[in-house]
Each structure stands twice: as structure tokens, then as C-alpha cells.
Amino acid sequence: EKNMEICNHLSCTACGACKNVCSKSAISMREDSEGFLYPYIDESSCVNCGLCQKVCPANKDTPVSAATFYMAWHKNDEVLQKSSSGGVFTALADYVLARNGVVFGAVKNPDTQEVCHIMINNVQDLDKLRLSKYYQSDTKNVYQQIRGLLMQDRFVLFSGTACQVAGLYSALDKWKVNREIIRGGASRRLITADVLCHGCTSRKAVSCYIKAKEKQYKKTIKDYYFRVKTKNVGWQSGGGTRMKLEFSDGTYKVEDKASDTFFVGFNNYLFLRESCYQCKYCGTDRISDFTLADFWGVDSHEVPPKQMHLGVSVMCANTDMAKKMLPELSNSLYIEKIDSQKAIPYNLAFSQPGDRPKIRDSIFKRLENQNFDSVVKHACWKYYLKLDVKQTIKKCIGESRYKKMVSKIKVMVGKA
């Protein structure tokens, strides 16, 4: 077996389309030395049909649609508390499940820490698919499952990254599934939603982080969650971007959102998949029916204080199908059309991929040999220096005076 150059190695997103369409089951997805999935081929089974190269989204252009931007959140507080931001995914899932449909999304196995796509067909299992997973999801054979369900005239919701949606569409096209079923018309049965993606990291990077935290706290970590909301600190324009670590002794720790080394490294693009630095799915022209994101740039004066705590989403309706669904979705969602410029500046993926830092060349070798926290703090020393200065000023003048000072500076910069 060998690593198959189905597309340029740097362009491969591991969408899994090649694996799903291979009639000889010659392709498997395996982790490389950095922990990222790539296709491998069994040469004894391969018949050199070239279908894998033809289906690969990296080798061709994919149809996209212009996004229309909305601010949205679920009307049920319990759903919001369980969701990463505004609970829009739950509303889409409920829409499909109410039509005897099925929902595909990413789930994290707490034992193996593997993230993969699974199918659910009832509301009770929705919790498995909620919350964010920041590393590579294996789509396994779900495109084949979706094909079969669509041929049975079942409604299907597929939620994933934009590159995974591209893989699904490409596979369905190769199987010659009726385009009316998957992309338009009265017989439309497939609904797609991409989660606006900053990029994905690997299971290996997360494992290095967990190892460092176990050493720091001298406890075994049973499970972890990338996004949590608590009664004291909720979503609050990024307040929810905090790691929760659950220890085997029943205790837990919620890492500080500003200094947690995983999010500092992730937000500085230190250990993303190579294809993420040249992602062709960024921008306001989107591949899916819906695009879901956090509304980081929301003005706190435009929404109730309670909602700032519970979560606010950006929901982009990108196709006619999506726009036709809005009236019914409004039964469970608060939906308000917004100017795209309110959301774009705070979500880089609406404009371009993140820059690849030079240290990316050696970051995974460093993580193998050095403590995760030390590697990130060394790579992001400027960030940590600014954080230290900021915290020192707060101690000297107090939190409230610091906020007033920052507000005045923003006003002065705005006038300039």
C-alpha cells in the first residue's frame, strides 16, 4: 500500500470522496505523521480507472451561490445552552427529522478521541452532533449512505466543513444521482450546511495538548470540550471559546479563553492542515445551502443582554432552497437579515484563508519533542507579551477603568 497522489498533496482536504466512489474498495483514509487523514491505495485492488482523480473536488471547480446574511438564534434556551453559538443547526435538524429524514454530522468518540461522521434519525441523538470539534473528521462511508437514502426519497441533512460538502456533491454527481434531488427543484431532498471553518487541526495536535494539560494538573483527562457555556460566563462574543477539561476523578477545569494554549495556537494558525492555508471555499460565495457561524461582530446594543450570554449565530442562506425554508425555520429561530459587513470582518473565512506561519514547517516535530504549552508560548510570544501588559494595566487601574480606556481609544481610532 502507498499514499495515493489523487490530487496535489497540499490541496487534499481528506473529504473522502475518492474512498466513497471506489468500486474496488481500494482506498482507505489514514493518518500521516502529523495526524491528518490522507488517502492510501491498495495497489493489488486498484484497476487504474482514474475515478478517484475525477471525483476529487481539489481537481475541479465547484458551483457556488452568493450568500444572504442573517442574524439568528434558537428560541429555546435549553437548546441554546447545549449549542456552541445560536442553535441554528438544531433548527435545521428538527426540520429534516420532522419529515422522516435523517441527519449526518460529526461526533467525537470519548474513548478513541476520533471524530467521524455518523447518521442519526431521532431528536434524542442530536446531542451527539452538537458542539464544535476543531480537528479532522473522517467521513467514512457516509456519502454512500446518503446516496442510498436519497434514492429512497428520504430527506437528508448533511452538516460538515465546506470541503466535505464539496466531496459529497462530487460523489453524488459521479454516481449520477438526479440533480433535482440534490441541488434543486420540487423533488429536492438533500439539505447541506457548512460550518464556517477557520481550518482544522489533527488529532495528534490535540493529543499533545491533552498530554501537556495532564502533566500540568497531574490528573488524567477523561474527556474535553472545545466550546462550553456556563451560568457565569456564556457565549458573550467569544466568551464561549474556552476548553473544558473533565478529569477521571470527577472534577473539571475550564481554561481561560485568552491564554489557553490550544486556542492561542489554533487562532494563530500554527497547526492547521496544509490545505486549509489555501482553502478555495472561503468567501461569501458558498457551496452549501446554509453556512453557519458565530456572530462575533454583533453589536451588544442590537440584541438582548440575555442573548449575548446564550449565543448569536450568523446564518447564511445561499440557495433558493434555503431561502424557501426560512419562513418555517422562523417557528423555532429568531431570524433577522443583516448587512454582510457586520459579520465579514470578524470571520476571516468569509474573505480569505489564514496565513501559513513559517513555524508551521517544524511545528509537529516540535510538538513531538517539547511540551505543547512551551511550543505555543514560544511561537506566539508577541501575543503573550501583549496579554501580560494588558493584565498588568488592569491590575493597576481596575477592570472598569480599563474598559473605559479601551472604549475611548476605539472612538479616537474610529475618528482618525
XYZ file of C-alpha atoms in Angstrom:
416
model
C 0.000 0.000 0.000
C 1.120 3.552 -0.631
C -0.022 7.126 -0.265
C -2.019 7.911 -3.416
C -1.389 11.182 -5.221
C -5.014 11.590 -6.247
C -4.559 15.350 -6.134
C -1.739 17.647 -5.117
C -0.818 16.617 -1.571
C -1.070 20.210 -0.305
C -4.589 20.525 -1.760
C -6.052 17.332 -0.283
C -8.771 18.093 2.272
C -9.480 14.432 3.188
C -13.124 14.909 2.168
C -13.275 11.166 1.456
C -14.986 11.385 -1.946
C -12.290 9.211 -3.530
C -12.754 6.477 -0.925
C -16.537 6.521 -1.248
C -16.681 6.177 -5.052
C -14.005 3.486 -5.414
C -15.918 0.397 -6.578
C -12.993 -1.858 -5.636
C -12.701 -0.554 -2.047
C -9.031 0.027 -2.787
C -8.791 3.365 -0.960
C -8.581 3.893 2.788
C -8.101 7.074 4.791
C -5.175 7.012 7.222
C -3.414 9.469 9.479
C 0.008 10.708 8.346
C 2.899 11.612 10.671
C 1.131 14.873 11.609
C -2.131 13.109 12.410
C -4.020 14.289 9.320
C -6.051 11.918 7.146
C -4.903 11.173 3.592
C -5.997 8.555 1.031
C -3.946 5.381 0.718
C -4.417 2.868 -2.102
C -4.126 -0.895 -2.149
C -2.331 -1.432 -5.453
C -3.411 -5.067 -5.643
C -7.076 -3.974 -5.721
C -6.720 -0.851 -7.877
C -7.712 -1.204 -11.548
C -6.424 2.266 -12.538
C -9.859 3.512 -13.585
C -8.965 7.074 -12.562
C -12.367 7.670 -10.963
C -10.774 8.848 -7.713
C -8.941 11.638 -9.529
C -12.054 12.629 -11.471
C -14.231 12.853 -8.357
C -11.702 14.807 -6.256
C -13.050 18.353 -5.628
C -9.464 19.670 -5.459
C -9.077 18.886 -9.164
C -12.067 20.890 -10.405
C -14.263 23.909 -9.827
C -17.403 23.547 -7.727
C -20.636 25.554 -8.240
C -21.259 28.174 -5.549
C -24.020 30.659 -4.679
C -23.946 34.160 -3.219
C -24.723 34.233 0.495
C -27.505 36.284 2.054
C -26.652 37.092 5.677
C -28.948 36.733 8.671
C -28.581 37.003 12.433
C -30.271 34.039 14.099
C -30.734 32.179 17.353
C -32.936 29.391 18.652
C -35.965 30.429 20.690
C -35.474 27.573 23.162
C -32.983 28.465 25.916
C -32.258 24.823 26.688
C -31.200 24.227 23.079
C -29.017 27.340 23.185
C -27.264 26.177 26.332
C -26.341 22.906 24.609
C -25.148 24.622 21.404
C -21.836 26.268 20.546
C -23.492 29.523 19.495
C -27.061 30.233 18.354
C -28.507 26.739 17.899
C -29.275 27.056 14.166
C -28.068 23.512 13.452
C -30.734 22.153 15.811
C -33.476 24.002 13.932
C -32.270 22.589 10.601
C -32.064 19.098 12.075
C -35.574 19.341 13.534
C -36.882 20.478 10.123
C -35.483 17.348 8.463
C -36.324 14.891 11.250
C -39.944 16.107 11.234
C -40.107 14.927 7.599
C -38.954 11.409 8.445
C -35.471 12.431 7.368
C -32.002 11.716 8.720
C -29.166 13.952 9.854
C -25.429 13.479 9.301
C -22.903 15.317 11.444
C -19.613 14.961 13.297
C -19.294 13.175 16.641
C -16.282 12.724 18.932
C -15.641 9.286 20.419
C -14.595 9.927 24.064
C -12.631 6.660 24.196
C -10.578 6.891 20.977
C -10.856 10.703 20.573
C -11.642 10.037 16.903
C -14.001 12.493 15.193
C -16.146 10.977 12.471
C -19.458 11.498 10.708
C -22.475 9.454 11.742
C -26.188 9.323 10.923
C -28.988 9.941 13.403
C -32.739 9.631 12.829
C -34.245 10.953 16.075
C -34.196 14.094 18.195
C -32.801 12.245 21.229
C -29.479 11.655 19.465
C -28.956 15.292 18.446
C -26.728 15.941 21.461
C -24.074 13.713 19.854
C -23.734 16.107 16.924
C -23.873 19.385 18.845
C -20.849 21.443 19.918
C -17.712 22.171 17.929
C -14.937 19.750 17.039
C -11.794 21.505 15.958
C -9.945 18.625 14.355
C -10.248 16.380 11.321
C -13.487 14.447 10.903
C -13.469 11.158 8.999
C -16.494 10.988 6.659
C -16.020 7.203 6.372
C -18.731 5.787 4.039
C -21.479 8.318 4.755
C -21.649 9.576 1.151
C -22.654 6.053 0.125
C -25.297 6.025 2.875
C -26.651 9.386 1.717
C -26.854 8.156 -1.870
C -28.984 5.187 -0.784
C -31.287 7.325 1.362
C -31.852 9.864 -1.411
C -32.735 7.054 -3.808
C -35.360 6.009 -1.222
C -36.774 9.555 -1.383
C -35.707 10.339 2.214
C -34.852 13.862 3.391
C -31.193 14.245 4.358
C -29.320 16.992 6.212
C -25.545 16.865 5.895
C -23.533 19.154 8.160
C -19.761 19.494 7.885
C -16.996 21.699 6.558
C -17.342 23.239 3.106
C -14.740 20.863 1.659
C -16.742 17.889 2.943
C -19.896 19.273 1.329
C -17.897 19.592 -1.897
C -16.852 15.942 -1.553
C -20.460 14.855 -1.041
C -21.751 16.772 -4.073
C -18.924 15.492 -6.256
C -19.551 11.869 -5.251
C -23.294 12.173 -5.892
C -22.595 13.702 -9.306
C -20.269 10.811 -10.212
C -22.978 8.348 -9.181
C -25.330 10.289 -11.465
C -27.882 10.877 -8.709
C -30.727 13.000 -10.104
C -29.600 16.624 -9.818
C -33.164 17.668 -8.990
C -32.911 15.630 -5.789
C -29.588 17.081 -4.664
C -29.439 20.635 -5.990
C -32.865 21.987 -6.787
C -36.414 21.523 -7.968
C -39.605 20.411 -6.287
C -38.120 16.962 -5.596
C -35.141 18.359 -3.656
C -34.304 16.054 -0.737
C -30.735 16.963 0.263
C -30.028 19.948 2.515
C -26.413 20.901 3.217
C -24.987 23.150 5.917
C -21.327 24.046 6.225
C -19.848 25.327 9.452
C -17.720 28.368 8.605
C -14.257 26.961 9.000
C -11.159 28.635 10.423
C -9.290 25.472 9.417
C -8.887 22.115 11.103
C -6.114 20.644 13.166
C -5.250 16.987 13.720
C -5.919 14.502 16.464
C -2.162 14.422 17.084
C -2.026 18.156 17.887
C -4.954 17.808 20.304
C -3.335 14.744 21.919
C -0.149 16.750 22.543
C -2.251 19.480 24.159
C -4.076 16.980 26.392
C -0.774 15.382 27.421
C 0.563 18.808 28.466
C -2.573 19.552 30.485
C -2.410 16.193 32.275
C 1.168 16.981 33.234
C 0.195 20.480 34.391
C -2.726 19.338 36.571
C -1.248 15.921 37.469
C -4.574 14.259 36.612
C -5.900 12.009 33.857
C -8.243 13.800 31.445
C -11.318 11.677 30.729
C -12.860 13.985 28.118
C -12.720 17.557 26.832
C -14.972 20.055 25.086
C -13.767 22.843 22.804
C -16.725 25.148 23.397
C -18.613 25.470 26.657
C -21.166 27.825 28.155
C -21.558 28.213 31.889
C -24.046 30.095 34.042
C -21.432 32.697 34.914
C -19.753 33.122 31.517
C -21.773 32.288 28.424
C -21.245 32.924 24.736
C -20.665 36.686 25.147
C -18.947 37.428 21.815
C -16.292 34.778 22.191
C -16.552 34.088 25.890
C -17.685 30.583 24.987
C -14.458 29.802 23.156
C -12.983 28.036 26.153
C -11.760 24.495 26.662
C -13.415 22.390 29.352
C -11.290 19.533 30.690
C -13.026 16.709 32.573
C -10.760 14.656 34.852
C -11.131 10.997 35.783
C -11.631 11.935 39.457
C -14.905 13.717 38.607
C -13.528 17.265 38.756
C -13.172 19.636 35.805
C -11.316 22.755 34.729
C -12.433 25.446 32.291
C -9.406 27.022 30.656
C -9.143 30.801 30.344
C -10.281 31.891 26.863
C -7.428 34.378 26.435
C -4.469 32.258 27.468
C -5.477 28.646 26.759
C -2.607 27.374 24.626
C -4.756 25.304 22.267
C -6.906 28.231 21.186
C -3.968 30.642 21.067
C -2.114 28.249 18.751
C -5.221 27.456 16.717
C -6.184 31.097 16.265
C -2.628 31.858 15.137
C -2.810 29.069 12.517
C 0.120 27.127 13.974
C -1.040 23.578 13.360
C -3.705 23.542 10.646
C -3.957 21.091 7.765
C -1.870 22.245 4.788
C -4.929 22.575 2.522
C -6.520 24.996 4.992
C -3.910 27.662 4.205
C -5.065 27.679 0.576
C -8.748 26.881 1.105
C -10.778 27.582 -2.022
C -14.079 27.533 -0.143
C -13.533 30.831 1.681
C -15.523 33.914 0.699
C -19.160 34.955 0.528
C -19.899 32.672 -2.432
C -20.750 29.424 -0.670
C -21.096 25.790 -1.732
C -23.818 24.730 0.729
C -27.470 25.637 1.168
C -26.663 27.160 4.555
C -23.475 28.467 6.154
C -23.399 28.646 9.965
C -21.027 30.765 12.045
C -20.727 32.662 15.315
C -21.789 36.293 15.037
C -18.593 37.558 16.677
C -19.164 41.095 15.430
C -22.666 41.534 16.806
C -23.302 44.874 18.499
C -24.312 44.220 22.108
C -26.849 47.055 21.791
C -28.669 45.226 18.967
C -29.569 42.083 20.915
C -30.897 41.478 24.449
C -28.209 41.018 27.146
C -29.600 37.544 27.784
C -28.953 36.625 24.153
C -25.357 37.804 24.304
C -24.958 35.288 27.099
C -26.767 32.420 25.352
C -25.354 32.836 21.836
C -25.926 34.530 18.476
C -25.280 32.974 15.069
C -24.644 34.183 11.571
C -26.814 32.123 9.247
C -26.219 32.467 5.523
C -28.985 31.292 3.197
C -27.131 30.606 -0.039
C -29.625 28.869 -2.322
C -33.287 29.198 -3.309
C -33.977 26.062 -1.299
C -32.505 27.659 1.826
C -34.485 30.870 1.384
C -37.721 28.941 0.901
C -37.117 27.191 4.224
C -36.763 30.428 6.230
C -40.475 31.017 6.995
C -40.817 27.564 8.543
C -37.455 27.804 10.336
C -38.694 31.044 11.911
C -41.054 28.953 14.040
C -38.060 27.872 16.105
C -35.490 30.538 15.167
C -35.356 34.284 15.586
C -34.138 35.421 12.140
C -33.151 38.933 11.082
C -31.473 39.957 7.846
C -28.192 41.832 8.376
C -25.597 43.718 6.390
C -22.852 41.243 5.493
C -20.221 43.791 6.542
C -21.309 43.368 10.141
C -20.133 39.741 10.062
C -17.336 39.521 7.487
C -14.621 41.491 9.362
C -14.927 39.194 12.391
C -14.930 35.909 10.443
C -11.828 35.706 8.256
C -13.127 32.706 6.282
C -15.753 34.959 4.698
C -12.881 36.664 2.884
C -9.688 34.541 2.754
C -7.771 31.643 4.328
C -5.460 32.242 7.268
C -1.770 32.909 6.620
C 0.594 29.982 6.995
C 3.227 30.882 9.617
C 6.838 29.951 8.940
C 6.958 27.848 12.113
C 4.350 25.527 10.534
C 7.331 23.869 8.772
C 8.534 22.404 12.052
C 5.599 22.684 14.446
C 4.685 18.985 14.589
C 8.278 17.873 15.160
C 8.475 20.419 17.973
C 5.266 19.073 19.487
C 6.733 15.557 19.441
C 9.806 16.571 21.392
C 8.662 19.514 23.513
C 5.814 20.440 25.839
C 2.772 21.747 23.920
C 2.398 24.843 26.111
C 6.076 25.740 25.703
C 5.924 25.394 21.911
C 2.866 27.645 21.610
C 4.169 30.268 24.036
C 7.477 30.417 22.158
C 5.766 30.697 18.762
C 3.247 33.302 19.960
C 5.482 35.308 22.289
C 4.211 38.640 20.957
C 0.644 37.669 21.789
C 1.585 36.621 25.323
C 3.604 39.812 25.830
C 0.561 41.919 24.911
C -1.584 39.768 27.206
C 0.812 40.355 30.122
C 0.807 44.112 29.516
C -2.989 44.130 29.323
C -3.370 42.181 32.571
C -0.829 44.414 34.339
C -2.748 47.557 33.337
C -5.996 46.002 34.565
C -4.451 45.276 37.961
C -3.173 48.833 38.235
C -6.266 50.792 37.200
C -9.088 48.240 37.628
C -11.356 46.401 35.177
C -13.959 49.158 34.720
C -11.426 51.932 34.114
C -9.564 49.680 31.691
C -12.761 49.092 29.664
C -13.467 52.834 29.542
C -9.919 53.490 28.374
C -10.227 50.877 25.594
C -13.578 52.359 24.510
C -12.089 55.853 24.269
C -9.151 54.579 22.222
C -11.546 52.810 19.809
C -13.540 56.023 19.381
C -10.360 58.020 18.742
C -9.122 55.466 16.209
C -12.515 55.481 14.525
C -12.498 59.276 14.172
C -8.955 59.197 12.810
